[in-house]
JSON list of C-alpha atoms in Angstrom, two decimals:
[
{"chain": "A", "resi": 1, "resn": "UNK", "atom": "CA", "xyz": [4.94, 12.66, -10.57]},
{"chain": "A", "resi": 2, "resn": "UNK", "atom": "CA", "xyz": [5.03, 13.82, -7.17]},
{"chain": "A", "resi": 3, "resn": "UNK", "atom": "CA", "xyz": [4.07, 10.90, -4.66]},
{"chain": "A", "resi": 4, "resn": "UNK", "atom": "CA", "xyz": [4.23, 10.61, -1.11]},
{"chain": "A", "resi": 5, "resn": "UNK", "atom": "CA", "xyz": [4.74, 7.23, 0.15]},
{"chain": "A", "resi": 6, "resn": "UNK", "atom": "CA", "xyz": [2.57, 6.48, 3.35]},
{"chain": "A", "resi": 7, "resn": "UNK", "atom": "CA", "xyz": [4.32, 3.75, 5.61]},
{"chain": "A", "resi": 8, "resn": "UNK", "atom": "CA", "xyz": [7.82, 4.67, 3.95]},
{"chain": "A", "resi": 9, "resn": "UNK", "atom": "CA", "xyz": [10.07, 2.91, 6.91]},
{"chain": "A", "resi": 10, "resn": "UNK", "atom": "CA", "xyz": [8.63, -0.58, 6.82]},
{"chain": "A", "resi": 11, "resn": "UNK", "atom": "CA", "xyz": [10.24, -3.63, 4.32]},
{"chain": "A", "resi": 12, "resn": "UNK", "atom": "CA", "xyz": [8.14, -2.58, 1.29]},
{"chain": "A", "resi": 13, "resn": "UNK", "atom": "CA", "xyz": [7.93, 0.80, 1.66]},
{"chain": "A", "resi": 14, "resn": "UNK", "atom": "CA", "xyz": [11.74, 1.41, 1.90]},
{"chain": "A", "resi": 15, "resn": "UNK", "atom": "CA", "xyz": [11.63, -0.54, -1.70]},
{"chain": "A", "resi": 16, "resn": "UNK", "atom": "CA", "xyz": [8.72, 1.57, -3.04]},
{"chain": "A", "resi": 17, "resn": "UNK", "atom": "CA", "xyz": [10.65, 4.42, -2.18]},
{"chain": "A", "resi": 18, "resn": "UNK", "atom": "CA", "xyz": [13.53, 3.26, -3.99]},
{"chain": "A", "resi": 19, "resn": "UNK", "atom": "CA", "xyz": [11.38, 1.96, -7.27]},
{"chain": "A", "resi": 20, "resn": "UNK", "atom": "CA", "xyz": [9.83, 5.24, -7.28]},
{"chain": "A", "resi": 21, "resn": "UNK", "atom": "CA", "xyz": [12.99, 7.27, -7.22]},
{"chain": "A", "resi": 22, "resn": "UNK", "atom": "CA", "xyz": [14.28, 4.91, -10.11]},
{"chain": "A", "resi": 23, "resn": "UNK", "atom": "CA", "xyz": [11.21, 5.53, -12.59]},
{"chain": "A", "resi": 24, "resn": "UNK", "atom": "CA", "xyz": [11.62, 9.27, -11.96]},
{"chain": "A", "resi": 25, "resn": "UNK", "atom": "CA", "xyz": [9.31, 10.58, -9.39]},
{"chain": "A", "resi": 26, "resn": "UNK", "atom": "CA", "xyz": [9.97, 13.18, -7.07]},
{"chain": "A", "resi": 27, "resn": "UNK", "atom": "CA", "xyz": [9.02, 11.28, -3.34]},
{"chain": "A", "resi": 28, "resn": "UNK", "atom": "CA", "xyz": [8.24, 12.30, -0.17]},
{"chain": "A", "resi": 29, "resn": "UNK", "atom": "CA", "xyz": [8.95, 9.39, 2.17]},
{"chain": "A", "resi": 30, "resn": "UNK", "atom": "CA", "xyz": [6.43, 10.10, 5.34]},
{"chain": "A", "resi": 31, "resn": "UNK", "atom": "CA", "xyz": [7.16, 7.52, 8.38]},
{"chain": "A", "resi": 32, "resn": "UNK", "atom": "CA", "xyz": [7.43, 7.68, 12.16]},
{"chain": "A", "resi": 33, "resn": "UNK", "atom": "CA", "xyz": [10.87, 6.50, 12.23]},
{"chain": "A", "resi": 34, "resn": "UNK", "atom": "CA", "xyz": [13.30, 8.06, 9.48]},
{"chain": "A", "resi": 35, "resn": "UNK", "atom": "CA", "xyz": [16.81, 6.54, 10.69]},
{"chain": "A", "resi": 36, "resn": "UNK", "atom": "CA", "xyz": [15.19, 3.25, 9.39]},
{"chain": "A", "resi": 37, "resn": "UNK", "atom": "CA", "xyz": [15.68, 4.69, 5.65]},
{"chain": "A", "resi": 38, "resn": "UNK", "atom": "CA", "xyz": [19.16, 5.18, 4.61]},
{"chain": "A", "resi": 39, "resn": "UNK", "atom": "CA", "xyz": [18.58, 6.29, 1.00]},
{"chain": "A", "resi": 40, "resn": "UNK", "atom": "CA", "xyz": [19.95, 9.62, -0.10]},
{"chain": "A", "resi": 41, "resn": "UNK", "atom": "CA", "xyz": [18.60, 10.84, -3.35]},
{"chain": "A", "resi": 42, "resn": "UNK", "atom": "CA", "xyz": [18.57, 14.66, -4.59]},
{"chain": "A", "resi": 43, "resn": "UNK", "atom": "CA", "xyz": [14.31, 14.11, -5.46]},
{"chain": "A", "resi": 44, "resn": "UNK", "atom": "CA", "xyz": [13.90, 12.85, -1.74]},
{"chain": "A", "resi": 45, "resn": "UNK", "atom": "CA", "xyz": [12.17, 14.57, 0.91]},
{"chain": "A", "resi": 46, "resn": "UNK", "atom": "CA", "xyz": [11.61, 12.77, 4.26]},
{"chain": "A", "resi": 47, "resn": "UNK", "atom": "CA", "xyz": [9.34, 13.75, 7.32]},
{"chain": "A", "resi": 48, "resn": "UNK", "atom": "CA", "xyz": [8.57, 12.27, 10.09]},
{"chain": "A", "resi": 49, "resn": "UNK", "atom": "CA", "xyz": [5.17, 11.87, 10.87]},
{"chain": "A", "resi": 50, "resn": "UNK", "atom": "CA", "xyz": [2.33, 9.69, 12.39]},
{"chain": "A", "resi": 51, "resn": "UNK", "atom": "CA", "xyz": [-0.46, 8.88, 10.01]},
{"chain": "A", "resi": 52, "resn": "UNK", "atom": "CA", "xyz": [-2.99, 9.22, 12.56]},
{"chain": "A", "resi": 53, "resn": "UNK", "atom": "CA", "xyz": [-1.65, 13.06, 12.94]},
{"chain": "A", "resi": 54, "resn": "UNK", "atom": "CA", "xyz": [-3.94, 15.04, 11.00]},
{"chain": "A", "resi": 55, "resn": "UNK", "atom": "CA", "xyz": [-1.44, 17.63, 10.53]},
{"chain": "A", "resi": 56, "resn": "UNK", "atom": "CA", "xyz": [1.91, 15.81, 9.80]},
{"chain": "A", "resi": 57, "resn": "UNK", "atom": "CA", "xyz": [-0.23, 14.15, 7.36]},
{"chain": "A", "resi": 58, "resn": "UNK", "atom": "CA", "xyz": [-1.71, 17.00, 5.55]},
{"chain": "A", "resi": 59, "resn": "UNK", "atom": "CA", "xyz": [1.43, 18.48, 5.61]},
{"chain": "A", "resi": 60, "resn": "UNK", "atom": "CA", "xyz": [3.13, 15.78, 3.20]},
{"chain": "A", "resi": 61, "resn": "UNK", "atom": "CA", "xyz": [0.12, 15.29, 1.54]},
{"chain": "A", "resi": 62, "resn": "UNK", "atom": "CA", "xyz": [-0.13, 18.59, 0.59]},
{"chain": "A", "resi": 63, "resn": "UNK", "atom": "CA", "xyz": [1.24, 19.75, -3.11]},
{"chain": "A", "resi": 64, "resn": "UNK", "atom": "CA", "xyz": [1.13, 15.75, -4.32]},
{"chain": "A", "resi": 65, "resn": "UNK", "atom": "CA", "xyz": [0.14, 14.50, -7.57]},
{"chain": "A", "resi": 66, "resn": "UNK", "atom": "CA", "xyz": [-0.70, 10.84, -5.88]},
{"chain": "A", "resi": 67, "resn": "UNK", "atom": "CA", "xyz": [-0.23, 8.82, -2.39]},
{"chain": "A", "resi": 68, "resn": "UNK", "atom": "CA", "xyz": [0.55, 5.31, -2.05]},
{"chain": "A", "resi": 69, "resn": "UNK", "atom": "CA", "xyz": [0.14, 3.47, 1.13]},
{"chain": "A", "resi": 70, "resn": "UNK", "atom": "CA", "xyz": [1.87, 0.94, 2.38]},
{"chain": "A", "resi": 71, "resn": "UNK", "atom": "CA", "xyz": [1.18, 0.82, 6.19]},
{"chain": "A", "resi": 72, "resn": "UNK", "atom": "CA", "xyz": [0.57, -2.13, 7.88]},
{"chain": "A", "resi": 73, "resn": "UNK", "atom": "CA", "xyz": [-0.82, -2.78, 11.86]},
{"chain": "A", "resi": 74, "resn": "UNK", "atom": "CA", "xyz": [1.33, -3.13, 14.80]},
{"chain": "A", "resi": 75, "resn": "UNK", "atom": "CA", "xyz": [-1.15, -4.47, 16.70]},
{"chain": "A", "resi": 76, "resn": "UNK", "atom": "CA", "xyz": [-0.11, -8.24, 15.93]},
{"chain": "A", "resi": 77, "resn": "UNK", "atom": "CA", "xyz": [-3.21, -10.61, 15.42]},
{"chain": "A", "resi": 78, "resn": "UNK", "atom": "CA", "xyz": [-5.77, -8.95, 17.90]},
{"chain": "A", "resi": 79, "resn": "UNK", "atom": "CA", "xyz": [-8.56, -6.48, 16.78]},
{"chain": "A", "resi": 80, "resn": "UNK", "atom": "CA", "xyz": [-7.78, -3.08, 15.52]},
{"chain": "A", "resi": 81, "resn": "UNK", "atom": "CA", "xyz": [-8.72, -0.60, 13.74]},
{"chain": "A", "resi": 82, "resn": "UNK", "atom": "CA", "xyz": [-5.33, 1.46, 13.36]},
{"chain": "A", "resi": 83, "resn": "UNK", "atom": "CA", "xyz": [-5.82, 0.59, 9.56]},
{"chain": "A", "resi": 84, "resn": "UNK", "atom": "CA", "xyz": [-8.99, 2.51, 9.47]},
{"chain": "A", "resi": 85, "resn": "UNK", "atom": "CA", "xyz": [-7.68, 5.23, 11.25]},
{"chain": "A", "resi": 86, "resn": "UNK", "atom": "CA", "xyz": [-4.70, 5.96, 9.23]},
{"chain": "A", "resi": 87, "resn": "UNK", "atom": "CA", "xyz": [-6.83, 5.91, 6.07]},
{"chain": "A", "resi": 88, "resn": "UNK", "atom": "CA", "xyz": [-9.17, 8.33, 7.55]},
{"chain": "A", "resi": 89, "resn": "UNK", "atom": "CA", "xyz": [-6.43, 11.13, 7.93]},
{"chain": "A", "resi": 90, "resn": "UNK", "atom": "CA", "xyz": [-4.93, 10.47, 4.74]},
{"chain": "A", "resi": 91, "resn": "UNK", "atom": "CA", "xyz": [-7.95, 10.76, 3.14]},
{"chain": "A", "resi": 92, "resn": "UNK", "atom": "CA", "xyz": [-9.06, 14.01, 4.70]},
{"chain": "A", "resi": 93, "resn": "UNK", "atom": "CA", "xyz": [-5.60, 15.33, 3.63]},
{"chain": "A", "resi": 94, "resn": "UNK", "atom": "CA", "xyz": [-6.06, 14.08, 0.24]},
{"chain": "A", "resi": 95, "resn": "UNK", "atom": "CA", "xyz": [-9.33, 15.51, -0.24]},
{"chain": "A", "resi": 96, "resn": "UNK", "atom": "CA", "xyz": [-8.10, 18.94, 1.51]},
{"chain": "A", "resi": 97, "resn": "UNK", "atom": "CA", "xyz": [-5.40, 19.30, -0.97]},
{"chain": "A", "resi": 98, "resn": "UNK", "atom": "CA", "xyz": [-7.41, 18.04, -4.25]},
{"chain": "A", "resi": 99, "resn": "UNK", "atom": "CA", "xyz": [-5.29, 14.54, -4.65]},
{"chain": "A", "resi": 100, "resn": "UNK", "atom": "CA", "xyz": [-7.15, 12.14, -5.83]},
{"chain": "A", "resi": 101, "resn": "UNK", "atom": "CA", "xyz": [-4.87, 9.13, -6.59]},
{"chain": "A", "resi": 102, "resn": "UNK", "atom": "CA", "xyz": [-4.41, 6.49, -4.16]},
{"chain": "A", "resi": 103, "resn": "UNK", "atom": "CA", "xyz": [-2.64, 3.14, -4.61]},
{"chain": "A", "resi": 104, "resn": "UNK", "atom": "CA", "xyz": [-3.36, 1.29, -1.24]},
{"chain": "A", "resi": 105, "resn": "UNK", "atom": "CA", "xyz": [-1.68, -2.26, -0.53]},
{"chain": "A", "resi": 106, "resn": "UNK", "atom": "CA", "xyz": [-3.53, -4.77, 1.38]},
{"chain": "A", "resi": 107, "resn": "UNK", "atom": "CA", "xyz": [-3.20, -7.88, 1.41]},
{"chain": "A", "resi": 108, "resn": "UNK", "atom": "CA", "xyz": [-4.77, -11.27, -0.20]},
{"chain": "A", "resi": 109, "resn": "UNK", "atom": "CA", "xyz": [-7.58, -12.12, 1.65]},
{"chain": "A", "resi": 110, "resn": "UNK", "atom": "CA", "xyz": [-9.76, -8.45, 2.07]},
{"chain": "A", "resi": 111, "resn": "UNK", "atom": "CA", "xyz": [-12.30, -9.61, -0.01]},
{"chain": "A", "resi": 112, "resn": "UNK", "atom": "CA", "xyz": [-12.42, -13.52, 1.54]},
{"chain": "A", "resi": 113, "resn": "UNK", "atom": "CA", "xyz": [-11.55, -14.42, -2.08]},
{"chain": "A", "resi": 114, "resn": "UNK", "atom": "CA", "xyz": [-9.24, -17.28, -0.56]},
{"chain": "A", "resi": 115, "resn": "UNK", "atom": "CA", "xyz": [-11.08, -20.28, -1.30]},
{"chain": "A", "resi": 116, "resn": "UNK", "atom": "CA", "xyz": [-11.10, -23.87, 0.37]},
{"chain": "A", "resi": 117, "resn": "UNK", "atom": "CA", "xyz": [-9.60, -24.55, 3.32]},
{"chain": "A", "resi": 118, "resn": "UNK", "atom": "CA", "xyz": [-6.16, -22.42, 2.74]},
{"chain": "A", "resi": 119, "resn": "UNK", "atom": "CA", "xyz": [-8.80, -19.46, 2.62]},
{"chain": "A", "resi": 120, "resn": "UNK", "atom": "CA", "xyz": [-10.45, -20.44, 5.96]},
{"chain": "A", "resi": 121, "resn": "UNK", "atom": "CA", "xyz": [-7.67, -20.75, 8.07]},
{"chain": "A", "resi": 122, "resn": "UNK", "atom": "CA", "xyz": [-6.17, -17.68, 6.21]},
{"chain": "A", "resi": 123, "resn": "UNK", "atom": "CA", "xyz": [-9.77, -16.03, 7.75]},
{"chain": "A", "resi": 124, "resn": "UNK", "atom": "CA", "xyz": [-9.38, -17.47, 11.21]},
{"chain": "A", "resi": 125, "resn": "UNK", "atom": "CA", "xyz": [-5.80, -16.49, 11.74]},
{"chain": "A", "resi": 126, "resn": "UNK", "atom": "CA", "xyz": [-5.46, -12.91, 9.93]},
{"chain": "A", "resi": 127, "resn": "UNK", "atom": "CA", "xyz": [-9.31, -11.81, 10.39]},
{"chain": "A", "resi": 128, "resn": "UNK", "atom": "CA", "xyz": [-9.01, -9.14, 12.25]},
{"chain": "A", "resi": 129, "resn": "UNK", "atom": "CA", "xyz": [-6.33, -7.26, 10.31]},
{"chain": "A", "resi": 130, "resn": "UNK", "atom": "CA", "xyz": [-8.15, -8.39, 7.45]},
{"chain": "A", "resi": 131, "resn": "UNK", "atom": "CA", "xyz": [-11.61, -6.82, 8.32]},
{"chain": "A", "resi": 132, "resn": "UNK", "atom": "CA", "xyz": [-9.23, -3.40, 9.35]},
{"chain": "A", "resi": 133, "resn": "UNK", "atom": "CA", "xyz": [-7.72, -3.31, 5.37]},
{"chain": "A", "resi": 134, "resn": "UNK", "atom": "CA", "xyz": [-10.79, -4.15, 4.19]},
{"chain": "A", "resi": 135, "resn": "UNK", "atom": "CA", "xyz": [-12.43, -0.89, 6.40]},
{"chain": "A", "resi": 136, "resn": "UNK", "atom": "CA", "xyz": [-9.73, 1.37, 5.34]},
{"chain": "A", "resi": 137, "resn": "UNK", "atom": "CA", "xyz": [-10.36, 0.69, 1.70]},
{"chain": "A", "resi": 138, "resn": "UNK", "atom": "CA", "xyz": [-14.07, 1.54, 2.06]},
{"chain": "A", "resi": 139, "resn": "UNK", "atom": "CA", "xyz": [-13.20, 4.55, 3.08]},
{"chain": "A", "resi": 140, "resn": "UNK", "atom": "CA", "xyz": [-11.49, 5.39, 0.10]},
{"chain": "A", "resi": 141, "resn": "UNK", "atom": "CA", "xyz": [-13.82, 4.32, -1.69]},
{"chain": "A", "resi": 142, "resn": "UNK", "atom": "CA", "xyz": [-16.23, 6.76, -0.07]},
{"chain": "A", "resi": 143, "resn": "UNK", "atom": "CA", "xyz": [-14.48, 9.87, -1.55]},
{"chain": "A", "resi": 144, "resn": "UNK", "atom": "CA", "xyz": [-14.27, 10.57, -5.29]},
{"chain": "A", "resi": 145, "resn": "UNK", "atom": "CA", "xyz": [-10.70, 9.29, -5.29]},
{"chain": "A", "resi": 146, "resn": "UNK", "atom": "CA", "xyz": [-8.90, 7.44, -8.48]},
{"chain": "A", "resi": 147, "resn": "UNK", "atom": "CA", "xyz": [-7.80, 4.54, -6.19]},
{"chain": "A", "resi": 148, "resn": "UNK", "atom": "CA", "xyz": [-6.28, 1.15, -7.37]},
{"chain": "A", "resi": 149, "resn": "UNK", "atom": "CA", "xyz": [-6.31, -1.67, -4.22]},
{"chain": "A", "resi": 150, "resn": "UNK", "atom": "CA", "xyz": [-3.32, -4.48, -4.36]},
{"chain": "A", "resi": 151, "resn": "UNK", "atom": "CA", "xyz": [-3.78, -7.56, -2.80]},
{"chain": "A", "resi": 152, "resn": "UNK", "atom": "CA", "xyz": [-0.50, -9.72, -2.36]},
{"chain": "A", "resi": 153, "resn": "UNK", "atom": "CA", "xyz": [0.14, -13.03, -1.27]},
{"chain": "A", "resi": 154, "resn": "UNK", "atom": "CA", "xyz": [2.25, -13.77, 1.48]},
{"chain": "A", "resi": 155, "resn": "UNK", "atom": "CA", "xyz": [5.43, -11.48, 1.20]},
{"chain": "A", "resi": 156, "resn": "UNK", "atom": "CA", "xyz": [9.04, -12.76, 1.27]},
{"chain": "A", "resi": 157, "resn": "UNK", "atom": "CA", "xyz": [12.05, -10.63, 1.52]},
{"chain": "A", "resi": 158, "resn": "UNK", "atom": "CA", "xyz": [13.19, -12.50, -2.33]},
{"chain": "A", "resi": 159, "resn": "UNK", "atom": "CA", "xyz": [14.75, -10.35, -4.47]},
{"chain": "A", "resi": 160, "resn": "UNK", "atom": "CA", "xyz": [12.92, -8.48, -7.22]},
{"chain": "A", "resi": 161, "resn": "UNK", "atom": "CA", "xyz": [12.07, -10.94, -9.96]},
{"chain": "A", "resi": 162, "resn": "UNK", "atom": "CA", "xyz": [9.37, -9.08, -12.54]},
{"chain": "A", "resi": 163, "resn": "UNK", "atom": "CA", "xyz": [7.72, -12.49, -12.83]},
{"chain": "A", "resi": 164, "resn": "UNK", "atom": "CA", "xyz": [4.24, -12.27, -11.03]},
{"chain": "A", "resi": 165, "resn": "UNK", "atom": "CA", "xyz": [0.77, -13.03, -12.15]},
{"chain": "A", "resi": 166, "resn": "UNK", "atom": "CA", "xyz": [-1.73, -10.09, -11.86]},
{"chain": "A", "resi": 167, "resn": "UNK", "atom": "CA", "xyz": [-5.67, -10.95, -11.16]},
{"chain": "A", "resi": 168, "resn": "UNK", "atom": "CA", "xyz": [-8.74, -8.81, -10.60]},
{"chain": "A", "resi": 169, "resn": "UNK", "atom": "CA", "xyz": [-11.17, -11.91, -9.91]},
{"chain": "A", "resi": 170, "resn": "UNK", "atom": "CA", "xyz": [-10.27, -13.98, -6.53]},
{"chain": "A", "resi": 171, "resn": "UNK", "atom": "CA", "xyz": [-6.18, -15.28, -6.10]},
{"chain": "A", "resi": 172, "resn": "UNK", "atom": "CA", "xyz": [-3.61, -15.83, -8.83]},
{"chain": "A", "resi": 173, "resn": "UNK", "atom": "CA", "xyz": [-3.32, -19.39, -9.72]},
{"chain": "A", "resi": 174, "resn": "UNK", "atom": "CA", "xyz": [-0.09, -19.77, -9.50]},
{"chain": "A", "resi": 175, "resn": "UNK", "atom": "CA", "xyz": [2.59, -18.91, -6.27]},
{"chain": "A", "resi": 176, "resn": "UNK", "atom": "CA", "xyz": [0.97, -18.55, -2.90]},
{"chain": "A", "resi": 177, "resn": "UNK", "atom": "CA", "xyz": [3.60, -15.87, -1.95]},
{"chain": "A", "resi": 178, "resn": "UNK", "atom": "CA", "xyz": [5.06, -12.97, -3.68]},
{"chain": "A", "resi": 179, "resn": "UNK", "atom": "CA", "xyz": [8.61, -11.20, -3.11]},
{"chain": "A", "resi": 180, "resn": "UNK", "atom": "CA", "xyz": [8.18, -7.66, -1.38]},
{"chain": "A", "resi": 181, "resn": "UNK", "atom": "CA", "xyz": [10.35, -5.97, -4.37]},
{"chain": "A", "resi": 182, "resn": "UNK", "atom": "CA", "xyz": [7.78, -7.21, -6.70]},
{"chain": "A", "resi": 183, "resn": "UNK", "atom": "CA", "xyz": [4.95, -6.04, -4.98]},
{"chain": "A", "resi": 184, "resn": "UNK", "atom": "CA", "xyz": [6.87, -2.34, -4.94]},
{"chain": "A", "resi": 185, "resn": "UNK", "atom": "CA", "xyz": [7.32, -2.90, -8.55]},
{"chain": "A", "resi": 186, "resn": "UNK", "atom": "CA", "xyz": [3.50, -2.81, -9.03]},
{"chain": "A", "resi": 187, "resn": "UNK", "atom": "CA", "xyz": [2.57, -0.02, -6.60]},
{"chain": "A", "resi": 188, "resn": "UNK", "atom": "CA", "xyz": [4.66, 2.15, -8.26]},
{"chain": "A", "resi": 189, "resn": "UNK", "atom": "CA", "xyz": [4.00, 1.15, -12.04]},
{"chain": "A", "resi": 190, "resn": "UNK", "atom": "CA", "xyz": [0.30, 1.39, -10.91]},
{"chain": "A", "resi": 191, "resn": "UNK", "atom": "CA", "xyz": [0.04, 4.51, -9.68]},
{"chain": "A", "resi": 192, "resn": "UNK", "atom": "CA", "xyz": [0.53, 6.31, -12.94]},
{"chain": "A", "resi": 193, "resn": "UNK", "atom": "CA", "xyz": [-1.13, 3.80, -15.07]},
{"chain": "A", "resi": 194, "resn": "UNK", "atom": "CA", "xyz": [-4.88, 4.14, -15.69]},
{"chain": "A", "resi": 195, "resn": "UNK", "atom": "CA", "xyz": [-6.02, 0.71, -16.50]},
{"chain": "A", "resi": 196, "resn": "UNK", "atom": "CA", "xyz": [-5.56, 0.25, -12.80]},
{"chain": "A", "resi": 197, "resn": "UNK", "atom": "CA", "xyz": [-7.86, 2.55, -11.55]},
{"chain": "A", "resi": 198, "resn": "UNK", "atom": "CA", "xyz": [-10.86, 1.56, -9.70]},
{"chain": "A", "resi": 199, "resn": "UNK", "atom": "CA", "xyz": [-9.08, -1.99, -9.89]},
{"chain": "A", "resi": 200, "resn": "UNK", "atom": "CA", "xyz": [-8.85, -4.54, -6.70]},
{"chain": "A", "resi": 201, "resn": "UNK", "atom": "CA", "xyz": [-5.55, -6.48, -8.51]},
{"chain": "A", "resi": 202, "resn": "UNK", "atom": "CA", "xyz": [-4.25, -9.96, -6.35]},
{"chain": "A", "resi": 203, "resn": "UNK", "atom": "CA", "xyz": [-1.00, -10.13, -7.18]},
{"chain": "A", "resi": 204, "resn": "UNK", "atom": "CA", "xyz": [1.53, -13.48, -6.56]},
{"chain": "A", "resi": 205, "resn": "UNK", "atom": "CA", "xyz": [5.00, -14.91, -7.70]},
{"chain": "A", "resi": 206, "resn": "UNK", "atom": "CA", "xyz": [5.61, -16.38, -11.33]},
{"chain": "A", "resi": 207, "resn": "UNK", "atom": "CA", "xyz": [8.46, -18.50, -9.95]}
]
């Protein structure tokens, strides 16, 4: 497949990039900051780009067979809606240039599926980023998009392990944290599996 990785520079999406190039895919690593990516592969393409640029944005999106997104919010625990934003040009570009697949990771939590009091102080602490995933993925879900949501657990830098539970109902029962090479793992196995479409999956450590 052709994919373009939204987010590309940050901890998972360097590994997504790498997953993807080692299952095949031809990748086009979009990111504001490109010296932050060191990989050198012949079915690379990297461009700098701001996902709030309409044009940079259309640009990789253009000629795709699927996006996935891992971008997260700079704006530490205050409100924003950068999260919205970014989803909003990547959708326009995706609906410009007919792609229709969209793996998006958020994070545990979107849905307030956290329960007891781990899931309220989850609420009062990461709310506001939170509310912004949880906006962006409505507006994928407004177009007619094939899209597949992943909700992690807390992300460690562990290496990849292949051990992690999957759930589409609330939190895994297991680990409360998940290794960011996992979580890669699933975006990109995801992507071109369709049991995962129109699928919210949590997704936390085995170990």
């Amino acid at each position: 497949m052709n994919i373009v990785i939204i987010g590309a520079s940050g901890k998972t999406g360097q590994l997504v990039v790498q997953q993807a190039l080692d299952a095949g895919h031809k990748v086009t690593a979009f990111m504001r900051t490109p010296e932050k990516l060191t990989l050198a592969h012949e079915r690379l393409t990297i461009v700098q780009g701001d996902a709030t640029d309409s044009e940079a944005v259309n640009s990789a999106v253009k000629g795709q067979d699927a996006v996935i997104s891992c971008v997260g919010s700079n704006n530490g625990l205050g409100k924003t809606t950068i999260l919205r934003e970014m989803a909003g040009t990547v959708a326009e570009a995706m609906a410009r240039n007919g792609v229709d697949r969209i793996v998006y990771m958020a994070s545990a939590g979107i849905d307030k599926e956290i329960p007891g009091m781990i899931g309220k102080m989850t609420m009062k602490l990461l709310g506001n980023v939170l509310e912004d995933h949880r906006n962006a993925v409505e507006v994928y879900k407004s177009y007619d998009f094939r899209w597949t949501i992943a909700r992690p657990m807390g992300l460690t830098d562990k290496p990849y392990t292949g051990r992690y539970e999957e759930t589409l109902e609330g939190i895994p029962s297991g680990s409360k944290s998940i290794s960011r090479a996992d979580v890669a793992e699933f975006l990109v196995r995801a992507v071109s599996d369709d049991q995962y479409i129109y699928q919210s999956v949590g997704l936390a450590s085995k170990e």
